[in-house]
XYZ file of C-alpha atoms in Angstrom:
724
model
C -2.356 -21.054 -24.743
C 1.059 -22.575 -23.613
C 0.393 -20.503 -20.348
C -2.740 -22.081 -19.965
C -1.302 -25.896 -20.822
C 1.234 -25.063 -18.109
C -0.999 -24.098 -15.204
C -3.119 -26.906 -16.157
C -0.629 -29.325 -16.252
C 0.891 -28.117 -12.526
C -2.397 -28.326 -11.125
C -3.378 -31.685 -12.699
C 0.063 -32.794 -11.479
C -0.914 -31.898 -7.847
C -4.589 -33.345 -8.038
C -5.589 -29.934 -7.314
C -7.610 -28.436 -9.951
C -7.285 -24.095 -10.600
C -9.863 -23.558 -7.302
C -7.415 -24.635 -4.760
C -6.007 -21.681 -4.729
C -8.962 -19.315 -3.969
C -10.266 -18.492 -0.537
C -13.700 -19.184 -0.851
C -14.597 -22.183 0.669
C -17.003 -23.042 -1.290
C -14.387 -23.102 -4.121
C -11.945 -24.563 -2.052
C -14.526 -27.633 -1.304
C -14.229 -28.461 -5.500
C -10.694 -28.311 -5.473
C -9.809 -32.130 -5.930
C -12.598 -32.619 -8.267
C -11.412 -33.446 -12.179
C -13.276 -30.792 -13.605
C -10.744 -28.387 -14.772
C -12.572 -25.238 -12.777
C -11.443 -22.305 -13.326
C -12.522 -19.231 -10.326
C -14.390 -16.212 -12.195
C -11.654 -14.035 -14.113
C -10.025 -12.786 -16.812
C -8.386 -15.971 -17.425
C -11.330 -18.657 -17.778
C -12.586 -15.704 -20.878
C -9.519 -15.535 -22.114
C -9.258 -19.584 -22.116
C -12.758 -19.644 -24.011
C -12.108 -17.428 -26.687
C -8.805 -18.694 -27.628
C -9.690 -21.983 -27.475
C -13.277 -20.926 -29.330
C -15.118 -23.111 -26.091
C -18.421 -22.613 -24.711
C -18.487 -21.889 -20.989
C -19.799 -24.286 -18.570
C -20.639 -21.717 -15.860
C -21.664 -23.189 -12.118
C -22.908 -21.324 -9.001
C -23.551 -22.317 -5.966
C -22.463 -21.938 -2.429
C -21.218 -23.338 0.885
C -24.436 -24.058 2.712
C -26.610 -25.433 -0.812
C -27.794 -29.236 -0.192
C -28.170 -29.767 -3.820
C -25.271 -27.930 -4.837
C -23.251 -30.688 -3.041
C -25.368 -33.152 -4.343
C -24.794 -31.933 -8.437
C -21.237 -32.123 -7.139
C -21.309 -35.570 -6.231
C -23.166 -37.096 -8.918
C -21.543 -34.992 -11.815
C -18.521 -33.566 -11.194
C -16.761 -35.875 -8.949
C -17.714 -38.045 -12.302
C -14.650 -38.278 -14.141
C -16.764 -39.618 -17.501
C -19.349 -36.157 -17.150
C -15.609 -34.464 -16.202
C -14.196 -35.510 -19.203
C -16.618 -34.414 -21.648
C -17.122 -31.153 -19.889
C -13.301 -30.818 -19.805
C -12.986 -31.716 -23.653
C -16.136 -29.623 -25.321
C -16.381 -26.384 -21.944
C -14.198 -24.074 -20.485
C -16.015 -24.554 -16.883
C -15.865 -21.877 -14.245
C -17.695 -22.020 -10.953
C -18.783 -19.305 -8.779
C -19.389 -18.635 -5.208
C -22.904 -16.565 -4.850
C -21.958 -15.049 -1.376
C -18.846 -14.343 -2.638
C -19.794 -12.645 -6.071
C -23.273 -11.553 -5.603
C -23.121 -9.066 -8.530
C -22.521 -12.506 -10.826
C -25.346 -14.192 -9.615
C -27.712 -12.207 -9.646
C -27.717 -11.339 -13.872
C -27.175 -14.884 -14.171
C -30.393 -15.686 -12.032
C -31.995 -13.542 -14.314
C -30.854 -15.028 -17.605
C -31.673 -18.153 -16.323
C -34.988 -17.488 -15.333
C -35.476 -15.277 -18.457
C -34.599 -19.183 -20.243
C -35.957 -21.845 -18.341
C -38.903 -20.030 -15.657
C -36.969 -20.304 -12.752
C -33.886 -20.071 -11.242
C -31.883 -20.958 -7.794
C -29.083 -23.015 -6.855
C -27.375 -24.793 -8.391
C -27.561 -22.400 -10.729
C -26.148 -24.359 -14.440
C -25.615 -22.188 -17.371
C -24.359 -22.371 -20.844
C -22.406 -19.409 -22.063
C -21.190 -18.089 -25.273
C -16.763 -17.758 -25.060
C -17.882 -14.015 -24.208
C -20.389 -14.710 -21.263
C -23.608 -14.401 -22.679
C -26.066 -17.113 -22.057
C -27.558 -19.155 -23.760
C -29.431 -22.271 -21.748
C -29.620 -23.075 -18.503
C -31.094 -24.500 -15.393
C -30.799 -25.301 -12.165
C -29.715 -28.842 -10.688
C -29.273 -31.726 -13.823
C -29.340 -35.108 -12.381
C -27.056 -37.195 -13.957
C -29.188 -39.594 -15.753
C -32.744 -38.729 -16.612
C -34.992 -38.495 -13.524
C -36.900 -36.682 -11.533
C -38.355 -35.235 -14.949
C -35.263 -33.038 -15.963
C -32.574 -34.287 -18.277
C -29.146 -35.929 -17.577
C -26.177 -33.929 -17.374
C -24.271 -36.013 -19.870
C -27.341 -35.333 -22.442
C -27.424 -31.559 -21.571
C -23.996 -31.208 -21.869
C -23.555 -33.169 -25.457
C -26.397 -31.374 -26.713
C -24.895 -27.827 -25.335
C -21.763 -28.699 -27.334
C -23.282 -30.163 -30.267
C -25.285 -26.781 -30.392
C -22.582 -24.490 -30.248
C -20.374 -26.803 -32.610
C -22.960 -26.922 -35.236
C -25.969 -24.504 -34.666
C -23.625 -21.513 -33.618
C -25.924 -18.527 -35.008
C -28.998 -20.266 -33.300
C -27.220 -19.963 -29.607
C -25.543 -16.332 -30.445
C -29.241 -15.312 -31.411
C -30.552 -16.874 -28.146
C -27.713 -15.346 -26.166
C -28.367 -11.702 -27.750
C -32.407 -12.052 -27.080
C -31.340 -13.116 -22.977
C -28.769 -10.167 -22.619
C -31.928 -7.997 -23.903
C -34.454 -9.511 -20.791
C -31.471 -8.961 -18.123
C -31.416 -5.458 -18.989
C -34.872 -4.715 -18.748
C -36.175 -7.007 -16.103
C -32.666 -5.627 -14.324
C -32.997 -2.019 -14.520
C -36.461 -1.842 -13.494
C -37.617 2.143 -14.072
C -40.986 3.071 -13.246
C -41.176 6.775 -12.851
C -44.667 8.400 -13.085
C -46.322 7.104 -9.864
C -47.380 8.798 -6.880
C -44.496 9.354 -4.246
C -47.095 9.551 -1.495
C -48.135 7.858 1.676
C -50.763 6.378 -0.183
C -48.447 4.065 -2.261
C -47.435 2.912 1.205
C -50.727 1.635 2.176
C -50.917 0.019 -0.937
C -47.673 -2.165 -0.700
C -49.094 -2.993 2.734
C -52.832 -3.432 1.710
C -50.566 -6.312 -0.916
C -48.349 -7.584 1.587
C -51.777 -8.131 4.388
C -53.867 -9.814 1.115
C -50.990 -12.757 1.909
C -51.254 -13.429 5.405
C -51.872 -16.941 6.718
C -53.889 -16.332 9.372
C -54.412 -19.835 10.380
C -50.443 -20.405 10.293
C -48.361 -16.848 10.505
C -46.663 -15.774 7.485
C -47.423 -15.270 3.470
C -48.419 -17.377 0.879
C -48.528 -21.270 1.358
C -46.070 -23.462 1.214
C -42.683 -23.385 1.081
C -42.495 -20.033 3.612
C -39.196 -17.710 3.613
C -39.399 -15.151 6.655
C -40.142 -11.591 4.770
C -38.522 -9.415 7.199
C -38.856 -5.912 5.070
C -42.167 -6.908 4.721
C -42.334 -7.825 8.485
C -41.164 -4.096 9.859
C -43.442 -2.641 7.235
C -46.359 -4.001 9.217
C -45.006 -3.173 12.627
C -44.524 0.567 11.025
C -47.980 0.544 10.084
C -49.564 -0.992 13.242
C -47.889 1.964 15.452
C -48.356 4.872 12.911
C -51.486 4.515 12.037
C -53.379 1.897 14.215
C -53.868 -0.720 11.471
C -55.256 -3.692 13.300
C -54.524 -6.333 10.820
C -50.858 -5.614 10.520
C -50.620 -5.805 14.146
C -52.512 -8.935 14.067
C -50.591 -9.793 11.009
C -46.787 -9.324 12.893
C -47.830 -11.029 16.099
C -49.110 -13.918 14.794
C -46.297 -14.301 11.822
C -43.628 -13.659 14.611
C -45.323 -16.452 17.340
C -46.004 -18.623 15.047
C -42.267 -18.956 13.588
C -40.917 -18.729 17.032
C -42.473 -21.782 18.039
C -42.393 -23.680 14.809
C -39.577 -25.860 13.462
C -38.174 -23.327 11.251
C -36.645 -21.606 14.826
C -33.728 -23.931 16.544
C -35.713 -24.581 19.594
C -32.358 -25.318 21.446
C -29.814 -22.610 20.362
C -31.554 -20.232 19.051
C -31.689 -18.815 15.689
C -33.940 -19.048 12.695
C -33.486 -21.690 9.262
C -33.569 -20.404 6.043
C -37.108 -20.744 5.263
C -40.330 -23.785 5.576
C -40.678 -26.374 3.001
C -44.687 -26.826 5.055
C -47.099 -23.551 5.659
C -47.159 -24.782 9.919
C -43.310 -23.776 9.757
C -42.519 -27.406 11.051
C -40.039 -28.189 8.629
C -37.434 -26.680 7.600
C -34.610 -26.589 5.516
C -32.038 -26.223 8.126
C -28.931 -24.095 6.805
C -29.012 -20.664 8.742
C -27.944 -17.796 6.933
C -26.352 -14.815 8.574
C -28.729 -12.337 7.130
C -31.697 -13.807 7.616
C -30.882 -13.600 11.211
C -29.858 -10.350 11.733
C -33.150 -8.902 9.917
C -35.358 -11.601 11.856
C -33.564 -9.917 15.208
C -34.454 -6.437 13.890
C -38.343 -7.468 14.031
C -38.509 -9.370 17.272
C -36.916 -6.628 18.622
C -39.179 -3.931 16.928
C -42.097 -6.338 17.661
C -41.080 -5.971 21.256
C -40.912 -2.397 21.411
C -43.942 -1.420 19.699
C -46.471 -4.481 21.307
C -44.422 -5.146 24.771
C -45.009 -9.172 24.534
C -42.141 -10.608 26.353
C -41.646 -13.437 24.271
C -40.619 -10.995 21.521
C -37.390 -10.331 23.743
C -36.943 -13.493 24.856
C -36.856 -14.891 21.129
C -34.574 -11.673 20.382
C -32.015 -12.830 23.310
C -32.378 -16.384 22.127
C -30.849 -15.584 18.657
C -28.321 -12.894 19.763
C -27.380 -16.339 21.952
C -27.003 -18.119 18.920
C -25.077 -15.568 16.841
C -22.658 -14.980 20.359
C -21.766 -19.032 20.561
C -21.933 -20.178 17.224
C -21.752 -17.414 14.447
C -19.369 -14.564 15.898
C -15.087 -14.322 16.359
C -15.237 -13.385 19.347
C -11.566 -11.882 20.276
C -11.431 -9.595 16.480
C -15.148 -9.369 16.071
C -17.156 -10.446 13.533
C -19.968 -12.624 11.982
C -19.583 -15.510 9.946
C -21.288 -16.134 6.584
C -23.720 -18.889 7.623
C -23.729 -23.098 8.083
C -25.062 -25.844 6.882
C -27.815 -27.872 6.986
C -26.149 -30.954 6.843
C -22.953 -32.684 7.756
C -22.828 -34.786 4.450
C -24.736 -35.678 1.781
C -26.766 -38.782 3.088
C -27.784 -36.625 5.826
C -30.617 -34.809 5.879
C -30.950 -32.556 9.070
C -30.204 -35.445 11.434
C -27.913 -32.417 13.356
C -30.861 -30.967 14.275
C -33.865 -33.451 14.957
C -34.410 -36.579 17.108
C -35.790 -39.368 17.231
C -37.751 -40.592 20.364
C -35.465 -42.936 21.849
C -32.430 -40.348 21.503
C -34.363 -37.812 23.022
C -35.474 -40.724 26.152
C -32.068 -41.409 26.280
C -30.916 -38.177 27.237
C -33.694 -37.170 29.867
C -35.231 -38.308 33.021
C -38.653 -39.822 32.941
C -39.801 -36.560 34.423
C -38.406 -34.117 32.011
C -39.718 -36.830 29.125
C -43.151 -36.051 29.941
C -42.964 -32.300 29.506
C -40.255 -32.103 26.696
C -42.401 -34.874 24.695
C -45.403 -32.901 24.615
C -43.896 -29.353 24.653
C -42.168 -30.021 21.062
C -44.188 -33.192 19.878
C -41.289 -35.463 20.235
C -43.495 -39.447 19.269
C -43.106 -42.598 17.364
C -43.256 -40.992 14.129
C -41.697 -37.862 13.226
C -41.575 -35.515 10.856
C -38.992 -35.994 7.948
C -39.555 -38.147 5.036
C -35.867 -39.904 4.654
C -36.494 -40.739 8.370
C -39.771 -40.920 9.880
C -38.826 -41.565 13.062
C -36.620 -38.277 13.038
C -38.637 -35.351 15.304
C -38.483 -31.404 14.240
C -38.204 -30.222 17.706
C -41.550 -27.536 17.361
C -43.851 -26.012 20.066
C -47.244 -27.847 19.733
C -49.058 -27.254 23.281
C -48.918 -24.552 25.599
C -46.425 -25.014 28.329
C -49.776 -24.138 30.834
C -51.527 -27.150 29.140
C -48.418 -29.615 29.359
C -48.087 -29.144 33.651
C -51.832 -29.855 33.416
C -51.853 -32.264 31.803
C -48.680 -33.595 33.057
C -50.234 -32.809 36.928
C -47.511 -30.743 37.896
C -47.391 -26.736 38.805
C -46.657 -24.683 35.730
C -43.103 -23.441 37.312
C -42.267 -26.790 37.848
C -43.012 -27.732 33.553
C -40.960 -24.206 32.717
C -38.035 -25.553 35.318
C -38.318 -28.990 33.429
C -38.062 -27.654 30.291
C -34.774 -25.503 30.758
C -33.104 -28.319 32.420
C -34.518 -30.684 29.418
C -33.636 -28.308 26.828
C -29.964 -27.614 28.479
C -29.468 -31.280 27.729
C -30.938 -32.508 24.695
C -28.061 -29.319 23.471
C -25.237 -30.674 25.574
C -25.970 -34.245 23.874
C -26.253 -32.164 20.726
C -23.005 -30.911 20.532
C -21.337 -33.636 20.871
C -22.890 -35.134 17.372
C -21.144 -34.169 14.170
C -21.203 -30.157 13.696
C -22.225 -28.791 10.050
C -19.714 -26.850 8.746
C -19.991 -22.878 9.479
C -18.144 -20.626 6.628
C -16.250 -17.965 8.001
C -16.287 -15.766 6.005
C -17.440 -12.209 7.040
C -19.105 -10.462 4.241
C -19.348 -6.740 4.370
C -22.791 -5.895 4.098
C -24.094 -8.724 5.917
C -21.356 -8.177 8.683
C -22.655 -4.144 8.438
C -26.515 -5.851 8.797
C -25.649 -7.731 12.016
C -23.558 -4.699 13.610
C -26.986 -2.516 13.103
C -29.023 -5.550 14.666
C -26.834 -5.520 17.808
C -26.994 -1.895 18.606
C -30.582 -2.012 18.076
C -31.016 -5.413 20.069
C -28.259 -3.584 23.185
C -30.613 -0.152 23.401
C -34.291 -2.002 23.245
C -32.961 -4.692 25.545
C -30.523 -2.930 27.713
C -27.731 -5.346 26.277
C -24.244 -3.800 26.824
C -21.808 -6.755 25.949
C -23.691 -6.828 22.759
C -23.355 -2.793 21.878
C -19.626 -3.818 22.700
C -19.342 -6.523 20.682
C -21.182 -4.713 17.561
C -18.552 -1.764 17.657
C -15.989 -4.507 17.872
C -17.249 -5.734 14.348
C -17.545 -2.567 13.241
C -14.177 -1.057 13.859
C -12.862 -4.404 11.962
C -14.836 -3.997 9.403
C -13.861 -0.313 8.564
C -10.136 -0.769 8.969
C -10.224 -4.108 6.992
C -12.292 -3.990 4.463
C -12.104 0.366 4.040
C -9.479 2.461 3.106
C -10.921 5.348 4.388
C -11.892 7.061 1.453
C -14.259 5.360 -1.069
C -13.356 2.044 -1.548
C -15.089 -0.754 0.227
C -14.292 -4.473 -0.054
C -16.883 -7.237 -0.309
C -15.044 -9.455 2.143
C -13.512 -8.409 5.502
C -11.948 -11.842 6.446
C -11.748 -15.296 4.802
C -11.319 -18.501 6.691
C -7.924 -19.400 6.198
C -6.795 -15.309 5.806
C -8.199 -13.467 8.870
C -6.089 -10.151 7.362
C -7.685 -10.744 4.245
C -4.123 -10.181 2.643
C -5.193 -11.574 -0.842
C -4.928 -8.406 -3.255
C -5.316 -10.897 -6.475
C -8.383 -11.893 -5.211
C -9.560 -8.695 -3.965
C -13.479 -8.527 -4.406
C -14.695 -5.494 -4.857
C -17.956 -3.482 -2.929
C -21.081 -3.401 -4.334
C -24.147 -1.380 -3.243
C -25.328 -3.315 -0.112
C -21.956 -3.420 1.320
C -21.901 0.414 0.891
C -25.366 1.102 1.920
C -25.524 -1.559 4.796
C -22.623 0.316 5.989
C -23.470 3.448 6.360
C -26.584 2.379 8.128
C -24.046 0.704 10.696
C -21.799 3.631 10.963
C -24.961 6.038 11.656
C -26.446 3.800 14.321
C -22.540 3.201 16.005
C -23.159 6.952 16.137
C -26.175 7.243 17.531
C -24.871 4.472 20.078
C -22.307 5.999 21.359
C -21.909 10.313 20.278
C -18.552 9.463 18.438
C -18.481 11.662 15.624
C -15.667 9.239 14.313
C -18.612 6.583 12.499
C -21.091 10.004 11.876
C -18.201 11.381 9.514
C -16.920 7.522 8.142
C -20.705 7.779 7.449
C -20.801 10.402 5.137
C -17.728 9.936 3.744
C -18.738 6.224 2.930
C -22.300 7.601 1.812
C -20.336 10.639 -0.216
C -18.230 7.576 -2.521
C -21.955 5.763 -3.004
C -23.240 8.366 -4.540
C -20.279 9.118 -6.444
C -19.464 5.403 -7.714
C -23.174 3.657 -7.890
C -25.999 6.883 -8.284
C -26.925 6.808 -11.972
C -27.469 10.622 -12.421
C -28.598 10.267 -16.128
C -31.371 7.960 -15.602
C -31.726 7.945 -12.101
C -31.407 5.623 -8.579
C -28.335 3.122 -8.400
C -26.576 0.652 -10.017
C -25.874 -2.578 -7.583
C -21.962 -2.397 -8.950
C -19.695 0.981 -9.575
C -20.218 2.885 -12.547
C -16.419 3.510 -12.623
C -15.365 -0.296 -12.311
C -12.663 -0.976 -15.330
C -14.012 -2.309 -18.180
C -11.653 -5.331 -17.569
C -13.560 -6.081 -14.765
C -16.845 -6.526 -16.435
C -17.287 -10.190 -17.873
C -19.694 -11.927 -19.326
C -23.167 -10.742 -17.712
C -21.751 -7.857 -16.160
C -22.109 -5.636 -18.378
C -25.790 -5.604 -17.700
C -26.809 -2.369 -15.100
C -28.673 -3.429 -12.343
C -30.924 -1.455 -10.066
C -31.907 -3.474 -6.826
C -35.480 -2.755 -6.056
C -37.051 -6.098 -4.487
C -35.917 -7.584 -1.350
C -34.843 -11.271 -2.141
C -33.492 -12.154 0.303
C -31.705 -9.062 1.725
C -33.098 -5.718 1.518
C -32.754 -4.406 -1.517
C -29.953 -2.013 -2.675
C -32.291 1.175 -3.611
C -34.105 1.531 -0.805
C -31.397 0.600 1.388
C -29.615 3.562 -0.023
C -32.414 6.330 0.271
C -33.043 5.374 3.955
C -28.982 5.796 4.621
C -28.949 9.069 3.116
C -32.423 10.491 4.654
C -31.013 9.204 7.821
C -27.908 11.245 7.482
C -29.662 14.742 5.903
C -31.578 15.050 9.285
C -28.477 14.788 11.025
C -26.420 16.720 8.459
C -28.404 19.618 6.538
C -26.826 18.459 3.104
C -29.886 18.835 1.142
C -28.480 16.715 -1.732
C -28.931 13.434 0.252
C -32.525 14.219 0.412
C -32.827 14.871 -3.419
C -31.252 12.099 -4.582
C -32.855 9.928 -1.994
C -36.017 11.392 -3.474
C -35.469 10.475 -6.984
C -34.372 7.138 -6.625
C -37.292 6.103 -4.698
C -39.517 8.130 -7.882
C -37.357 6.089 -10.570
C -39.328 3.040 -9.126
C -42.448 4.830 -8.196
C -44.946 3.682 -11.160
C -43.895 0.263 -10.592
C -43.343 -0.840 -7.038
C -46.825 -1.521 -5.664
C -47.001 -4.441 -7.694
C -44.201 -5.957 -5.505
C -46.011 -6.538 -2.649
C -44.205 -8.704 -0.161
C -40.607 -8.052 -2.086
C -41.412 -3.830 -1.757
C -41.691 -3.722 2.298
C -37.786 -2.023 2.207
C -38.803 0.542 -0.455
C -42.138 1.584 1.222
C -40.261 2.038 4.920
C -37.845 4.293 2.630
C -41.016 6.193 0.820
C -42.219 6.558 4.897
C -39.255 7.932 6.210
C -38.907 10.023 3.168
C -42.308 11.703 3.463
C -42.895 11.786 7.721
C -41.031 14.622 9.116
C -37.782 13.320 11.159
C -38.257 12.588 14.778
C -35.420 13.014 16.697
C -35.039 12.695 20.437
C -31.630 13.716 22.538
C -31.207 12.616 25.596
C -28.535 14.263 27.679
C -26.813 13.138 30.551
C -25.849 10.354 32.255
C -26.555 7.669 34.851
C -30.280 6.051 35.525
C -32.191 9.110 34.991
C -30.782 9.485 31.759
C -31.195 5.657 31.094
C -35.099 5.740 32.159
C -35.638 8.975 29.338
C -33.908 7.000 26.730
C -35.812 3.919 27.296
C -38.970 5.822 27.198
C -38.346 7.419 24.155
C -37.155 4.196 22.612
C -40.350 2.365 22.653
C -42.297 1.924 20.333
C -40.927 1.389 16.240
C -41.310 4.292 14.592
C -38.944 4.186 11.341
C -38.450 8.144 11.067
C -37.615 7.989 14.905
C -34.033 8.318 15.605
C -32.833 8.603 19.867
C -29.851 10.071 20.172
C -27.774 9.591 23.836
C -25.143 12.444 24.504
C -23.212 13.460 27.447
C -23.571 16.831 28.357
C -20.051 17.594 28.356
C -20.304 16.781 24.588
C -22.931 20.130 24.362
C -20.589 22.048 26.713
C -17.730 21.704 24.457
C -19.884 21.661 21.178
C -18.314 22.761 17.736
C -18.705 21.697 14.853
C -16.123 18.470 15.225
C -17.985 17.126 17.980
C -21.828 16.860 16.836
C -22.986 16.659 13.191
C -23.736 20.103 11.792
C -27.139 19.521 11.671
C -27.879 18.657 15.317
C -25.034 20.772 16.558
C -27.064 23.859 15.137
C -30.388 22.734 16.901
C -28.051 22.175 20.305
C -26.575 25.194 19.958
C -29.735 27.112 20.448
C -31.815 24.721 22.716
C -31.678 26.121 26.981
C -29.963 23.662 28.873
C -31.915 23.097 31.979
C -30.368 24.089 34.907
C -29.617 21.728 37.710
C -31.224 18.970 35.770
C -28.987 15.549 35.723
C -30.550 14.562 32.593
C -32.746 16.381 30.274
C -34.754 15.352 26.381
C -35.423 17.195 23.684
C -38.201 16.427 20.827
C -37.603 17.882 17.432
C -39.799 16.809 14.473
C -38.623 18.166 10.971
C -36.402 21.635 12.059
C -39.100 22.610 14.982
C -37.640 21.521 18.647
C -40.234 21.764 21.530
C -38.986 22.760 25.163
C -36.748 20.873 26.990
C -38.189 18.476 28.963
C -36.897 16.478 32.552
C -39.132 14.046 33.773
C -40.301 11.290 31.881
C -43.934 12.545 32.160
C -43.413 15.726 30.219
C -41.664 13.810 27.544
C -44.191 11.056 27.710
C -46.319 14.388 26.296
C -43.704 15.526 23.721
C -44.017 11.861 22.200
C -48.101 11.730 22.182
C -48.112 12.915 18.426
C -48.145 10.183 16.325
C -44.919 9.207 15.331
């Protein structure tokens, strides 16, 4: 007890609670609050048990508007803080930094209240098991919600006088978490018919009028969109094609897309994609970048390539460490709590002050800027969104299409320049391993399809930094590459252990880097990490992968971390199990390591009996199952120069989840050894006759069967003329 008292006394004397020593941007933002916050860890739980107090757990994120509202209303309120400090031990968690903690308590609060989200407010026993919870609580009774003061006093009274009731509730909640998060559904048909069921389930929710799925609010569903692209190209599913084109077109014309700087906001509050929640997340934009690249590959619509390049432009200009490599986690929606997207929105007067009359005539119609805007808090504020076709705008203005496009271009530049003079929403410069790996994959795919060499170079710089700073070269991968104030992440006392997503997405990034460079070191890193992923996360007894290491020390399994989770549904990022299965299948095709395929199949079998009910949230699973059931198609392009680039571009056309395009130099084949190429690929290429005198040639293999090498584009088209 004396140690706790002295620690708190010291913090109080400095006017800073224990979050002052945290690296997380979100936690540090609460360091001056009068609440005696603890970060998640042994110290907080030890204090709760020593003092026989329940725990108040707050989970939020730096980009979360309502988290900051609750901070201001309740946690910065001296009266409420005093009640909280007297009756509870308070723990604050950054959901981006600790997704393992967040996932379990989200499941628990959903079991209690029927809903989750942020801020997550949970009341726990002294051992960390939840007996009550919710999301945002106002300081006083309003919005149909009980006031936080009343909730605090009630939950403290329950712990004092109705302890058995609290413990019984906590026990039943933990049982529900164990059952609901440890998905089990063997016995289903592990076939392409199951993929079709998931596709049809998604298409039933398609909004043909506005694009997207369901009604308001509307979220992007990148896994579902990629699955529909795959279905459209592989089976000719016209409804899937229509759903993809309509959704991606409407989203990119909506206010959910930043019409000036590029990049997507988190989601739209309306079904027409007009008014967004304005925060921008790294993971949303990496996966949407891939959607637009894949759609351009498959449907060859220039607008999709244009949007993809704008997303890259936003990343490059706002969300990246250009010098050292790496992608930042998020950009806030607001400047402060009295703001609601004001940085991104415009009144008519604000826009007119920046533009010439000619520019205004075009821009105001194109982006629907008027006296009556879109924002409830300020009806004069307009969210820029494309309402009319630029050709119609030109005709209405009595000018040529070329002149309208030119005016829009100058208007966009002026509005963006003016916007940059405004106070800029906070950017969380924390670099998370899984999200950076996702960004590496997205950048490498965009670089290959859109011929963007600098994009490729930055992806490799980022991956190299990840592999140096977050990985020990063997089995230990961290969840955080770097914190904003600590770019070298030299905080061993705060190091967050990597989760399944970190390993699985980094394996994919390494495979993509091998495909993009031919450097065997990336392939070897992928193999080492995949082996560690299997060893640390694969449940050999019950099947499938858990999200936290099976060998995690007991003292790290505080509270609900004792519950095993086997992530299946895409929410909001691609789910860990299908992502891991896909990574293993990609490596099996290159290495010939049969165990990887067996583990991937076992993983997908674990959920085959239930996954069709997940619909929109089962896209990644269906893509992994497609990869399992179709023979891998490998297109190896050998050579340098324009001829090789043309063959590579042709091979890359049309997205297919089971297709891999590999670019190698002729020297790599003349010096072929097991050390220079993946094992199965080396074995294949050794036995292939190389065309004499050809500057470039291509080899198409399906499964373990290869066609004769081809040297012309027509020959390659013929070789690829089987549905991939």
